[in-house]
Amino acid sequence: MESVEVLVAHIQGLSRSPDEVSHLHSLLKQSEDALRSHASRLAPFLSQLDPSIHTLGYLFLLEAYSSGSISGEEASGFLLTVVEFINSCSAEQIQLAPEKFISVCKSFKDQVMQLGVPMQGIAPLWMAVRKLQTSTEQLTTLHSDYLLLCLLAKCYKAGLSILDDDIFEVDHPRDHFLYCYYGGMINIGLKRFEKALACLHNVVTAPMTTLNAICVEAYKKYILVSLILNGQVPSFPKYTSSAAHRNLKNYTQPYVDLANFYASGKFSELEACIQTNQEKFLSDSNLGLVKQVLSSLYKRNIQRLTQTYLTLSLQDIANVAQLNNPKEAEMHVLQMIQDGEIFATINQKDGMVSFHEDPEQYKSCRMTEHIDFSIQRLMALSKKLSSLDDNLSCDPQYLSKVGKERQKFDFDEFDSVSHKFM
Amino acid sequence: MAGFEKQLSAPLSKGIAEEVMEGDDEAFDGAPMGNEEMFSNGGDIDDPRHTPISTLGKAGASGGGELMDVEAYASLYTGRTKVVRLLFIAKRCGNEAMQLEALRMAHDEIKKGEDTRLYHEVTTRIGDRLGPQYALDQTWADIVDRRAEHRKEKLENEFNSYKTNMIKESIRMGYNDIADFYYAQGELGDAFKNYVRTRDYCTTSKHIIQMCLNVILVSIELEQFMHVSNYVSKAEQTPEQLDPIMNSKLRCAAGLAYLETKKYKLAARKFLETGIELGNNYTDVIAPQDVAIYGGLCALASFDRTELKNKVIDNINFSNFLELVPEVRELINDFYASHYASCLEYLENLKPNLLLDIHLHDHIEMLYTEIRHKAIIQYTLPFISVELHTMAGAFKTSVAGLEKELEALITENKIQARIDSHNKILYARHADQRNATFQRVLQTGVEFERDVRAMLLRANLIKHESIMKSTRKL
């Protein structure tokens, strides 16, 4: 206990300037084991410290405390402490010991899930993510935990603010998988199918040496979402890892069959396929998506009609889309008009539907703004791309590899790689 | 001849058809053999899209033209192809009388040759329907077989002596004789092998050309059209100038090869380049009427209007061929002049006979569909709006059926139009370029952004993978 008291005194004393803090850091690292042994009794000491000033010390103590088991009554107290800590801690000090911070937050998340109140964990974790990130383009381990809590609490919109950031730096590939998978699921929940498709695509095509379960689940959802969105499943692009390319279809056979039946366009066959595989879809919790796939088949058939006809009777629409009667056809068309998927007017007197062109004329201010904004974004993106390319060209490893591969005896030609790098 | 024409004019009501029939050439007339039957055209024409597969068994009975005159047809050809064609007709036509006629003629032709296998086949197929004269004559077969054995031994002995002498020319001729022998026997594989072997011993261009022609002949019967194309190009590459007949023969062979491999445009070009000097010099493969038919149909199915005008209608050389088959000439002219109904009618009339042709029968469907689609597309091209009733009348079909065909063509983007199903009108629709461009631009932007982001992410992942290599466990 004494060592802890001494430690606490150190913390209080050495938390003013960056040099002191680094000194404190090394002291703390040395006394880690001591702290852990006293894990359960650290609670009162925490109250002596101020999280905003003594962040680092507080963090170490907190981490040691949470590494021990926390009993039921203490749990809510623990939660409150962590929440307060996250809200008031200083980001620079956190950066010195990120793993500790992550482990604190993870135990926080576990507690929240155990207690069954994921909603409580959302705001604190959001704050935690923002403090841990060095830039908004960085992916931390906490991202996936945060998204998991959002999913469990069904607060999809909360996940959006994190999801909308573009991620370019990844520390641990495993985080990336979970993040993209959960991100895809949140987007599906919000019905933003294009973004969901992009997220799931990232999982499926990520570089990997062996297949993992996340990838398999993601691929199942990927098939369903691309059927809803585009009516077909695209083939693997050539940058997919060979492990995924070869093995994914084996693990997702019912979904591949579903895609094949969808392509045939026959409603009854698709329904039959769904019936036979129903338990599998249920166990993967994908049944809802599968039902959406089914209804999208009608929509696709009706959309095709807009390309060929100017007016068409409801009876003909019902025949083409394999619906039972004109009333159902009318209902579907009405729904699609409301959702903005087709442009048409229904003439009930004659039982006719007239299809129109997309009224967008691309002449409004709003459209011009949209185009301008896109151009700006794309220019920034391509600047980033060229800077990455420049950096890579200067990389010594790259240069040595290129240097080795080229002809060594062409002295007449311009020497693109200096000999120094060979 | 007079009685023939009288028989014709009674059932036919169309004036145009009468003129055509009167101008008929020697290919399709002939003293009635008692097996020729006239089916009246009737007043109504069958729905042109009635699937012909079902009429296969009743060639000529589906409101089409007259039945083929087997004897006249067969007289166009010589050699093995005559027999093969007759057997094909016997197999495919549903008409017993015609079948027996074909088998009888095949039998007579085979007896002039040395192929006992074919002889057995023909006699089994005839059965005893034609009387004792056409039953299996085993003695004849045995005589021929024994003769063949002797000849084979003799040839082999001669050949061995040539080989020991090592004179190139005699070896070449030896191989040639053996190959000819096998060809007469019907052993086409062996014949092919031996013809190819002569290649190494050819000394002059004439030899090479002869070898190529032989190989081509055998390959056509074996239906190996890759070899046909190869050897045609070999023959065309000889340094010596080919005489026009040889040129025409090679063009025909090339055209046939393209036809069978479904390259209709190239086939049409080759047939159109064939000179009229071909005459009756290549009857062991193809008759000049066939050149006209194949060339005309392939051209119709694959050329656009300008090409059709320049290469077919204004082609003086090819018009010599078209004289031999006036229906094809008429139907091409009708198509160009947009008389689609009569054009399609000629096609239907020709169909039953064309289905009995060994090279064309499995391409008829595709060619006909192509021609019909081209006709429909050409019809709609000049109009802003077309009433479906008038169009259906022009194509002699129902409005509903026409609507279905148009829908298919619009979906394949061959017609730029939209159907007003309520009023049954087809409206031409030209895509708004400006809007389409904007849409495409925005779409490209979205895709670019998405792909670049994903790529940067992946690059980052790979960088981390390579830094923390195999110790990582996911």
mmCIF file of N, CA and C in Angstrom, chain A residues 301-377:
data_model
loop_
_atom_site.group_PDB
_atom_site.id
_atom_site.type_symbol
_atom_site.label_atom_id
_atom_site.label_comp_id
_atom_site.label_asym_id
_atom_site.label_seq_id
_atom_site.Cartn_x
_atom_site.Cartn_y
_atom_site.Cartn_z
ATOM 1 N N ASN A 301 -37.676 -5.933 -62.221
ATOM 2 C CA ASN A 301 -38.456 -6.246 -63.422
ATOM 3 C C ASN A 301 -39.252 -5.038 -63.897
ATOM 4 N N ILE A 302 -39.838 -4.319 -62.939
ATOM 5 C CA ILE A 302 -40.628 -3.158 -63.337
ATOM 6 C C ILE A 302 -39.729 -2.073 -63.903
ATOM 7 N N GLN A 303 -38.544 -1.937 -63.327
ATOM 8 C CA GLN A 303 -37.641 -0.901 -63.830
ATOM 9 C C GLN A 303 -37.227 -1.155 -65.254
ATOM 10 N N ARG A 304 -37.080 -2.430 -65.595
ATOM 11 C CA ARG A 304 -36.707 -2.747 -66.959
ATOM 12 C C ARG A 304 -37.764 -2.274 -67.928
ATOM 13 N N LEU A 305 -39.020 -2.315 -67.461
ATOM 14 C CA LEU A 305 -40.102 -1.902 -68.350
ATOM 15 C C LEU A 305 -40.008 -0.427 -68.693
ATOM 16 N N THR A 306 -39.493 0.367 -67.753
ATOM 17 C CA THR A 306 -39.433 1.796 -68.042
ATOM 18 C C THR A 306 -38.521 2.089 -69.209
ATOM 19 N N GLN A 307 -37.615 1.166 -69.483
ATOM 20 C CA GLN A 307 -36.696 1.402 -70.596
ATOM 21 C C GLN A 307 -37.348 1.158 -71.936
ATOM 22 N N THR A 308 -38.390 0.319 -71.964
ATOM 23 C CA THR A 308 -38.944 -0.034 -73.259
ATOM 24 C C THR A 308 -40.301 0.588 -73.545
ATOM 25 N N TYR A 309 -41.031 0.919 -72.532
ATOM 26 C CA TYR A 309 -42.400 1.382 -72.788
ATOM 27 C C TYR A 309 -42.607 2.816 -72.360
ATOM 28 N N LEU A 310 -43.525 3.479 -73.097
ATOM 29 C CA LEU A 310 -43.953 4.796 -72.672
ATOM 30 C C LEU A 310 -45.187 4.681 -71.800
ATOM 31 N N THR A 311 -46.112 3.844 -72.256
ATOM 32 C CA THR A 311 -47.272 3.564 -71.411
ATOM 33 C C THR A 311 -47.494 2.065 -71.439
ATOM 34 N N LEU A 312 -48.008 1.566 -70.364
ATOM 35 C CA LEU A 312 -48.229 0.136 -70.290
ATOM 36 C C LEU A 312 -49.401 -0.109 -69.376
ATOM 37 N N SER A 313 -50.211 -1.086 -69.708
ATOM 38 C CA SER A 313 -51.373 -1.333 -68.861
ATOM 39 C C SER A 313 -50.939 -2.068 -67.604
ATOM 40 N N LEU A 314 -51.701 -1.880 -66.534
ATOM 41 C CA LEU A 314 -51.370 -2.527 -65.269
ATOM 42 C C LEU A 314 -51.397 -4.038 -65.410
ATOM 43 N N GLN A 315 -52.288 -4.522 -66.270
ATOM 44 C CA GLN A 315 -52.368 -5.955 -66.469
ATOM 45 C C GLN A 315 -51.060 -6.496 -67.039
ATOM 46 N N ASP A 316 -50.504 -5.767 -68.037
ATOM 47 C CA ASP A 316 -49.248 -6.220 -68.631
ATOM 48 C C ASP A 316 -48.117 -6.173 -67.628
ATOM 49 N N ILE A 317 -48.111 -5.112 -66.818
ATOM 50 C CA ILE A 317 -47.058 -5.034 -65.797
ATOM 51 C C ILE A 317 -47.150 -6.232 -64.868
ATOM 52 N N ALA A 318 -48.385 -6.554 -64.483
ATOM 53 C CA ALA A 318 -48.557 -7.696 -63.580
ATOM 54 C C ALA A 318 -48.027 -8.965 -64.233
ATOM 55 N N ASN A 319 -48.292 -9.122 -65.535
ATOM 56 C CA ASN A 319 -47.810 -10.332 -66.210
ATOM 57 C C ASN A 319 -46.299 -10.390 -66.249
ATOM 58 N N VAL A 320 -45.683 -9.277 -66.650
ATOM 59 C CA VAL A 320 -44.230 -9.282 -66.803
ATOM 60 C C VAL A 320 -43.540 -9.510 -65.467
ATOM 61 N N ALA A 321 -44.033 -8.820 -64.423
ATOM 62 C CA ALA A 321 -43.354 -8.920 -63.130
ATOM 63 C C ALA A 321 -43.845 -10.102 -62.324
ATOM 64 N N GLN A 322 -44.637 -10.952 -62.920
ATOM 65 C CA GLN A 322 -45.133 -12.165 -62.286
ATOM 66 C C GLN A 322 -45.873 -11.883 -60.984
ATOM 67 N N LEU A 323 -46.671 -10.841 -61.019
ATOM 68 C CA LEU A 323 -47.532 -10.564 -59.877
ATOM 69 C C LEU A 323 -48.896 -11.179 -60.136
ATOM 70 N N ASN A 324 -49.718 -11.186 -59.097
ATOM 71 C CA ASN A 324 -50.959 -11.932 -59.256
ATOM 72 C C ASN A 324 -52.055 -11.164 -59.962
ATOM 73 N N ASN A 325 -52.171 -9.895 -59.671
ATOM 74 C CA ASN A 325 -53.246 -9.149 -60.326
ATOM 75 C C ASN A 325 -52.838 -7.690 -60.469
ATOM 76 N N PRO A 326 -53.579 -6.951 -61.270
ATOM 77 C CA PRO A 326 -53.223 -5.555 -61.518
ATOM 78 C C PRO A 326 -53.197 -4.712 -60.249
ATOM 79 N N LYS A 327 -54.008 -5.076 -59.266
ATOM 80 C CA LYS A 327 -54.018 -4.289 -58.030
ATOM 81 C C LYS A 327 -52.659 -4.316 -57.359
ATOM 82 N N GLU A 328 -52.072 -5.514 -57.312
ATOM 83 C CA GLU A 328 -50.749 -5.635 -56.705
ATOM 84 C C GLU A 328 -49.733 -4.836 -57.498
ATOM 85 N N ALA A 329 -49.869 -4.915 -58.826
ATOM 86 C CA ALA A 329 -48.934 -4.177 -59.666
ATOM 87 C C ALA A 329 -49.038 -2.691 -59.349
ATOM 88 N N GLU A 330 -50.281 -2.228 -59.196
ATOM 89 C CA GLU A 330 -50.472 -0.809 -58.920
ATOM 90 C C GLU A 330 -49.798 -0.424 -57.611
ATOM 91 N N MET A 331 -49.953 -1.308 -56.626
ATOM 92 C CA MET A 331 -49.348 -1.027 -55.324
ATOM 93 C C MET A 331 -47.842 -0.899 -55.423
ATOM 94 N N HIS A 332 -47.246 -1.857 -56.142
ATOM 95 C CA HIS A 332 -45.790 -1.831 -56.280
ATOM 96 C C HIS A 332 -45.331 -0.585 -57.000
ATOM 97 N N VAL A 333 -46.025 -0.244 -58.099
ATOM 98 C CA VAL A 333 -45.611 0.934 -58.863
ATOM 99 C C VAL A 333 -45.737 2.177 -57.995
ATOM 100 N N LEU A 334 -46.815 2.244 -57.241
ATOM 101 C CA LEU A 334 -47.023 3.397 -56.366
ATOM 102 C C LEU A 334 -45.876 3.529 -55.378
ATOM 103 N N GLN A 335 -45.512 2.390 -54.787
ATOM 104 C CA GLN A 335 -44.427 2.412 -53.811
ATOM 105 C C GLN A 335 -43.137 2.888 -54.454
ATOM 106 N N MET A 336 -42.881 2.405 -55.656
ATOM 107 C CA MET A 336 -41.643 2.784 -56.310
ATOM 108 C C MET A 336 -41.629 4.262 -56.677
ATOM 109 N N ILE A 337 -42.790 4.786 -57.060
ATOM 110 C CA ILE A 337 -42.839 6.215 -57.388
ATOM 111 C C ILE A 337 -42.549 7.024 -56.135
ATOM 112 N N GLN A 338 -43.132 6.579 -55.015
ATOM 113 C CA GLN A 338 -42.905 7.324 -53.775
ATOM 114 C C GLN A 338 -41.462 7.281 -53.333
ATOM 115 N N ASP A 339 -40.812 6.127 -53.556
ATOM 116 C CA ASP A 339 -39.412 6.019 -53.162
ATOM 117 C C ASP A 339 -38.489 6.711 -54.142
ATOM 118 N N GLY A 340 -39.051 7.189 -55.237
ATOM 119 C CA GLY A 340 -38.213 7.889 -56.197
ATOM 120 C C GLY A 340 -37.408 6.961 -57.085
ATOM 121 N N GLU A 341 -37.815 5.703 -57.151
ATOM 122 C CA GLU A 341 -37.028 4.801 -57.978
ATOM 123 C C GLU A 341 -37.424 4.838 -59.434
ATOM 124 N N ILE A 342 -38.667 5.196 -59.721
ATOM 125 C CA ILE A 342 -39.049 5.406 -61.121
ATOM 126 C C ILE A 342 -39.874 6.685 -61.194
ATOM 127 N N PHE A 343 -40.017 7.185 -62.398
ATOM 128 C CA PHE A 343 -40.834 8.383 -62.587
ATOM 129 C C PHE A 343 -42.004 7.997 -63.446
ATOM 130 N N ALA A 344 -43.202 8.051 -62.909
ATOM 131 C CA ALA A 344 -44.364 7.605 -63.666
ATOM 132 C C ALA A 344 -45.625 8.231 -63.098
ATOM 133 N N THR A 345 -46.716 8.110 -63.886
ATOM 134 C CA THR A 345 -48.030 8.500 -63.373
ATOM 135 C C THR A 345 -48.993 7.371 -63.667
ATOM 136 N N ILE A 346 -49.889 7.138 -62.720
ATOM 137 C CA ILE A 346 -50.849 6.057 -62.876
ATOM 138 C C ILE A 346 -52.183 6.654 -63.284
ATOM 139 N N ASN A 347 -52.737 6.114 -64.360
ATOM 140 C CA ASN A 347 -54.042 6.558 -64.821
ATOM 141 C C ASN A 347 -55.025 5.467 -64.453
ATOM 142 N N GLN A 348 -55.789 5.710 -63.377
ATOM 143 C CA GLN A 348 -56.632 4.626 -62.892
ATOM 144 C C GLN A 348 -57.818 4.363 -63.786
ATOM 145 N N LYS A 349 -58.243 5.406 -64.509
ATOM 146 C CA LYS A 349 -59.440 5.229 -65.331
ATOM 147 C C LYS A 349 -59.177 4.189 -66.417
ATOM 148 N N ASP A 350 -58.028 4.318 -67.075
ATOM 149 C CA ASP A 350 -57.738 3.365 -68.151
ATOM 150 C C ASP A 350 -56.927 2.182 -67.659
ATOM 151 N N GLY A 351 -56.504 2.239 -66.404
ATOM 152 C CA GLY A 351 -55.646 1.163 -65.919
ATOM 153 C C GLY A 351 -54.290 1.183 -66.573
ATOM 154 N N MET A 352 -53.769 2.391 -66.845
ATOM 155 C CA MET A 352 -52.500 2.534 -67.552
ATOM 156 C C MET A 352 -51.484 3.250 -66.687
ATOM 157 N N VAL A 353 -50.236 2.948 -66.914
ATOM 158 C CA VAL A 353 -49.157 3.681 -66.262
ATOM 159 C C VAL A 353 -48.333 4.346 -67.347
ATOM 160 N N SER A 354 -48.059 5.655 -67.187
ATOM 161 C CA SER A 354 -47.184 6.323 -68.157
ATOM 162 C C SER A 354 -45.836 6.565 -67.511
ATOM 163 N N PHE A 355 -44.780 6.169 -68.189
ATOM 164 C CA PHE A 355 -43.443 6.355 -67.645
ATOM 165 C C PHE A 355 -42.846 7.639 -68.180
ATOM 166 N N HIS A 356 -42.145 8.354 -67.320
ATOM 167 C CA HIS A 356 -41.513 9.606 -67.746
ATOM 168 C C HIS A 356 -40.017 9.514 -67.644
ATOM 169 N N GLU A 357 -39.380 10.489 -68.250
ATOM 170 C CA GLU A 357 -37.931 10.589 -68.126
ATOM 171 C C GLU A 357 -37.588 11.166 -66.770
ATOM 172 N N ASP A 358 -36.374 10.993 -66.379
ATOM 173 C CA ASP A 358 -35.852 11.611 -65.171
ATOM 174 C C ASP A 358 -35.926 13.132 -65.341
ATOM 175 N N PRO A 359 -36.714 13.834 -64.509
ATOM 176 C CA PRO A 359 -36.907 15.263 -64.730
ATOM 177 C C PRO A 359 -35.691 16.116 -64.409
ATOM 178 N N GLU A 360 -34.657 15.505 -63.827
ATOM 179 C CA GLU A 360 -33.466 16.265 -63.471
ATOM 180 C C GLU A 360 -32.829 16.854 -64.713
ATOM 181 N N GLN A 361 -32.657 18.144 -64.718
ATOM 182 C CA GLN A 361 -32.131 18.801 -65.901
ATOM 183 C C GLN A 361 -30.685 19.229 -65.733
ATOM 184 N N TYR A 362 -30.164 19.031 -64.544
ATOM 185 C CA TYR A 362 -28.777 19.416 -64.264
ATOM 186 C C TYR A 362 -28.550 20.894 -64.516
ATOM 187 N N LYS A 363 -29.563 21.728 -64.256
ATOM 188 C CA LYS A 363 -29.390 23.152 -64.519
ATOM 189 C C LYS A 363 -29.487 23.972 -63.241
ATOM 190 N N SER A 364 -29.832 23.338 -62.120
ATOM 191 C CA SER A 364 -30.111 24.135 -60.916
ATOM 192 C C SER A 364 -28.826 24.487 -60.200
ATOM 193 N N CYS A 365 -28.935 25.468 -59.288
ATOM 194 C CA CYS A 365 -27.777 25.854 -58.470
ATOM 195 C C CYS A 365 -27.317 24.704 -57.622
ATOM 196 N N ARG A 366 -28.285 23.988 -57.114
ATOM 197 C CA ARG A 366 -27.964 22.899 -56.197
ATOM 198 C C ARG A 366 -27.064 21.895 -56.889
ATOM 199 N N MET A 367 -27.416 21.619 -58.140
ATOM 200 C CA MET A 367 -26.643 20.639 -58.883
ATOM 201 C C MET A 367 -25.238 21.155 -59.150
ATOM 202 N N THR A 368 -25.153 22.452 -59.495
ATOM 203 C CA THR A 368 -23.835 23.016 -59.752
ATOM 204 C C THR A 368 -22.974 22.938 -58.506
ATOM 205 N N GLU A 369 -23.579 23.252 -57.363
ATOM 206 C CA GLU A 369 -22.823 23.147 -56.103
ATOM 207 C C GLU A 369 -22.343 21.738 -55.886
ATOM 208 N N HIS A 370 -23.245 20.805 -56.118
ATOM 209 C CA HIS A 370 -22.904 19.406 -55.896
ATOM 210 C C HIS A 370 -21.715 19.002 -56.765
ATOM 211 N N ILE A 371 -21.768 19.405 -58.030
ATOM 212 C CA ILE A 371 -20.681 19.046 -58.943
ATOM 213 C C ILE A 371 -19.389 19.698 -58.493
ATOM 214 N N ASP A 372 -19.485 20.976 -58.118
ATOM 215 C CA ASP A 372 -18.284 21.683 -57.694
ATOM 216 C C ASP A 372 -17.666 21.010 -56.478
ATOM 217 N N PHE A 373 -18.513 20.683 -55.520
ATOM 218 C CA PHE A 373 -18.036 20.041 -54.313
ATOM 219 C C PHE A 373 -17.340 18.713 -54.636
ATOM 220 N N SER A 374 -17.960 17.950 -55.528
ATOM 221 C CA SER A 374 -17.344 16.682 -55.909
ATOM 222 C C SER A 374 -15.971 16.911 -56.519
ATOM 223 N N ILE A 375 -15.885 17.919 -57.384
ATOM 224 C CA ILE A 375 -14.606 18.173 -58.043
ATOM 225 C C ILE A 375 -13.542 18.495 -57.008
ATOM 226 N N GLN A 376 -13.900 19.341 -56.037
ATOM 227 C CA GLN A 376 -12.920 19.693 -55.011
ATOM 228 C C GLN A 376 -12.425 18.465 -54.273
ATOM 229 N N ARG A 377 -13.404 17.656 -53.906
ATOM 230 C CA ARG A 377 -13.043 16.458 -53.139
ATOM 231 C C ARG A 377 -12.111 15.561 -53.919
#
